Each structure stands twice: as C-alpha cells, then as structure tokens.
Amino acid sequence: MLIKTHRDGFVHPVSSEITPEAIYRDRRELMRLMAGGVAGAALASWAGRQAFAQASRPGRLAAIAAAKSAVPGAVTMEKVTDYKDATSYNNFYEFGTDKSDPAKNAHTLKTTPWTVEIEGLVKKPGKYSLEDLMKLSAQEERIYRLRCVEGWSMVIPWVGYSLSKLVEKVEPQGNAKFVEFISLADPKTMPFVGSRVLDWPYAEGLRMDEAMNPLTLLAFGMYGEVLPNQNGAPVRLVVPWKYGFKSAKSLVKIRFTDKEPQTAWNKAAANEYGFYSNVNPQVDHPRWSQATERRIGEDGLFAKKRKTLMFNGYEAQVAQLYAGMDLKKNF
Ligand SMILES: Nc1nc2c(c(=O)[nH]1)N[C@H]1C(S)=C(S)[C@@H](COP(=O)(O)O)O[C@H]1N2
Ligand SMILES: [Mo]
C-alpha cells in the first residue's frame, strides 16, 4: 500500500482516508500500468513506485473509487487538463479574487466534520453527513469541460453522482420548482468572506428540470481523489453546460423553493450575470465576447483560441430544457 503524504500543504482530513476502495483502486491502477508495459522490476524500484504513486494519486489526497459514467455525454475524449493547472488556477472568491489565491489560502478550510442541510419544499428535510451523502449513490467518473465566464476552460475528471439521485431521495414537494445551492461562508476560515465583492454566502440556483438532468453532478472528487480545498471540498456542484460560476463549491445547504432563487453573481451585477448563464457563444457578456475560449494548458505563444460551443458542447443533452425560450433574454 502507498503511504499517504500531502503535497503543497493540501490537507483533506477525511476520516476514512485509506479505505478498501482506495486499496482496490490502487491495485487496479497497478494492473493498468503493468498491462501498459511498466515492468514489475521497475515498479519494485523506488523511482518506479514514485512514478506509480504520481500516476494514480496526482494530489496525494484520499482516493475515491469510481466507474466511468454511462450517462450520455458524461465522458469527453478531450485531453484532460493537468492536475497542477486545475488546482492552481481557480475562482473561489471566499479565498481571494486572484486566480492564484484559492491554492494559497484554502488550506484553512475545515472540511471535517461536514454536513449538508436539505431544506425547503421537500418531504425529507434534514442534515446529511458528508459520509452519508457520499454513500447515497455509486460514485462515477465524469470527464467534463468547464468553461468560465471570463473565457478560459478546462477538462476535468470529476468524481460524483447525478444530483437527481439526491433529489429523488429527499422527495421534493409538488410545488418545488427550483433548487438553491448555498456555499459555506465562514469568516474564520475564509478570509474574503468579510469583503464586499459578493453578498455572502455564495448562492446559486437551478430550475428543477436542470437539477434533474443526469449531467448535473454532485461532486466529491476529481482525478480519482477527494476534492482539493481550492476546488470546492468536500462537496460541490458541477453543471457542465453553464458558465463555471453556476457550479457552487463547498456546499452546506440545498434548498427547494417555488420561486427563482437569487444568485450571488446576479445580485452583484444583474446586467452581466443572469439566472440561466448557459454557455452561449452568441450572447456576449456586456464587456467581452463569449465566442471563443482559451483552454488552460494550451497557452503557449502560438496557441489558438478555441471556438466556444453552444451549451459548452452539451447541446444534445440539454437543448430541450430551453425549447421555446429566448436565450438572449434568458441569459
Ligand atoms: N463558493 C464558490 N463557488 C464557486 C466560486 C466561488 O467564488 N465561490 N467560483 C465559481 C467560478 S467563477 C468558477 S469558474 C468555478 C471554478 O471551479 P474550479 O476551481 O473547480 O475550476 O467555481 C465556481 N464556484
Ligand atoms: Mo468563473
């Protein structure tokens, strides 16, 4: 078994650090490497073991076992963004507004114990521990494009399950039409929660049918491991056809409502950030175009910008949710 170490001070204190699943996953990875021609002798060497550890545990956080998702559209074949890039270029305003701030500052986030409160128009409200939430459905690996409203994108292998599994479990009432997602706002561990850039807590929302779309992911991990703090540990949302800000991090509350919820970015600048915020190359942000994007990791001198795709490339899976809607008005 590999000895668990933490790199760069990313500490994710999940109680079940070395699980049977972790062992199983490492064994599977070992078999994959052997099949790929990595000789047993090399693996027996120190360097070989290091290479193996690096390949299977990019951040040296606790592993989460996950099968590749069978949900249509859930696994893009595009090149996955380097773990280092995906964990060091982030927006997480609770830890600062610079892209390098979350990786520097989010080590103060305390993720154990963690509970998510389910409330509002729902038959089974209550507090769910992280452990119970994680066990609620089988963990899947989803490889999603994530496109930020500011014009950059990444490809990230997430680990989680469809939010719909949780929604079904808690049984929304008939009049529940929207779902609101609320992030932790703890001024003691999140240095920027005192600032006035946003109205804390960070809040986001989806229409019920968007929340029920199988692509909407409740994520607990990425790259086969638990989420690093700066990426929204220990549980976050990932909505791949919407701009990145719709995917709220470090969730503490999920609320079912009959009215369209107010969202943090809409409150901050209503003319720039609407409720829907679907990725749409035809609707510009008031201050810049949304027609192209820069893929993180492709930013060399000659790197071409990519064309942004309608619904971030998930049109086949989600366009029907918006049939008949004017997407310029409902931006
Ligand atoms: N709580 C919270 N969630 C958040 C944000 C934030 O500032 N606070 N930033 C959003 C934005 S703008 C983006 S682009 C994505 C980035 O997710 P990533 O760090 O996993 O790439 O998180 C979103 N979720
Ligand atoms: Mo973003």
mmCIF file of N, CA and C and ligand atoms in Angstrom, residues 91 146-150 152 243-245, ligand 2:
data_model
loop_
_atom_site.group_PDB
_atom_site.id
_atom_site.type_symbol
_atom_site.label_atom_id
_atom_site.label_comp_id
_atom_site.label_asym_id
_atom_site.label_seq_id
_atom_site.Cartn_x
_atom_site.Cartn_y
_atom_site.Cartn_z
ATOM 1 N N ASN A 91 -11.203 30.078 -9.374
ATOM 2 C CA ASN A 91 -12.029 31.107 -8.768
ATOM 3 C C ASN A 91 -12.705 30.505 -7.551
ATOM 4 N N LEU A 146 -15.228 22.480 -18.400
ATOM 5 C CA LEU A 146 -15.758 23.541 -17.542
ATOM 6 C C LEU A 146 -15.329 24.850 -18.184
ATOM 7 N N ARG A 147 -16.300 25.708 -18.473
ATOM 8 C CA ARG A 147 -15.959 26.972 -19.117
ATOM 9 C C ARG A 147 -16.333 28.140 -18.224
ATOM 10 N N CYS A 148 -15.321 28.920 -17.915
ATOM 11 C CA CYS A 148 -15.529 30.076 -17.046
ATOM 12 C C CYS A 148 -16.074 31.227 -17.890
ATOM 13 N N VAL A 149 -16.884 32.060 -17.277
ATOM 14 C CA VAL A 149 -17.474 33.207 -17.978
ATOM 15 C C VAL A 149 -16.397 34.179 -18.470
ATOM 16 N N GLU A 150 -15.229 34.123 -17.831
ATOM 17 C CA GLU A 150 -14.152 35.040 -18.226
ATOM 18 C C GLU A 150 -13.392 34.585 -19.465
ATOM 19 N N TRP A 152 -11.912 31.226 -20.137
ATOM 20 C CA TRP A 152 -10.977 30.093 -20.122
ATOM 21 C C TRP A 152 -11.759 28.817 -19.842
ATOM 22 N N TYR A 243 -21.874 28.413 -17.397
ATOM 23 C CA TYR A 243 -20.612 29.040 -17.019
ATOM 24 C C TYR A 243 -20.212 28.582 -15.617
ATOM 25 N N GLY A 244 -18.902 28.538 -15.408
ATOM 26 C CA GLY A 244 -18.332 27.955 -14.185
ATOM 27 C C GLY A 244 -18.951 28.434 -12.889
ATOM 28 N N PHE A 245 -19.384 29.692 -12.858
ATOM 29 C CA PHE A 245 -19.861 30.229 -11.569
ATOM 30 C C PHE A 245 -21.152 29.586 -11.083
HETATM 31 MO MO MO B 2 -15.756 31.558 -13.431
#
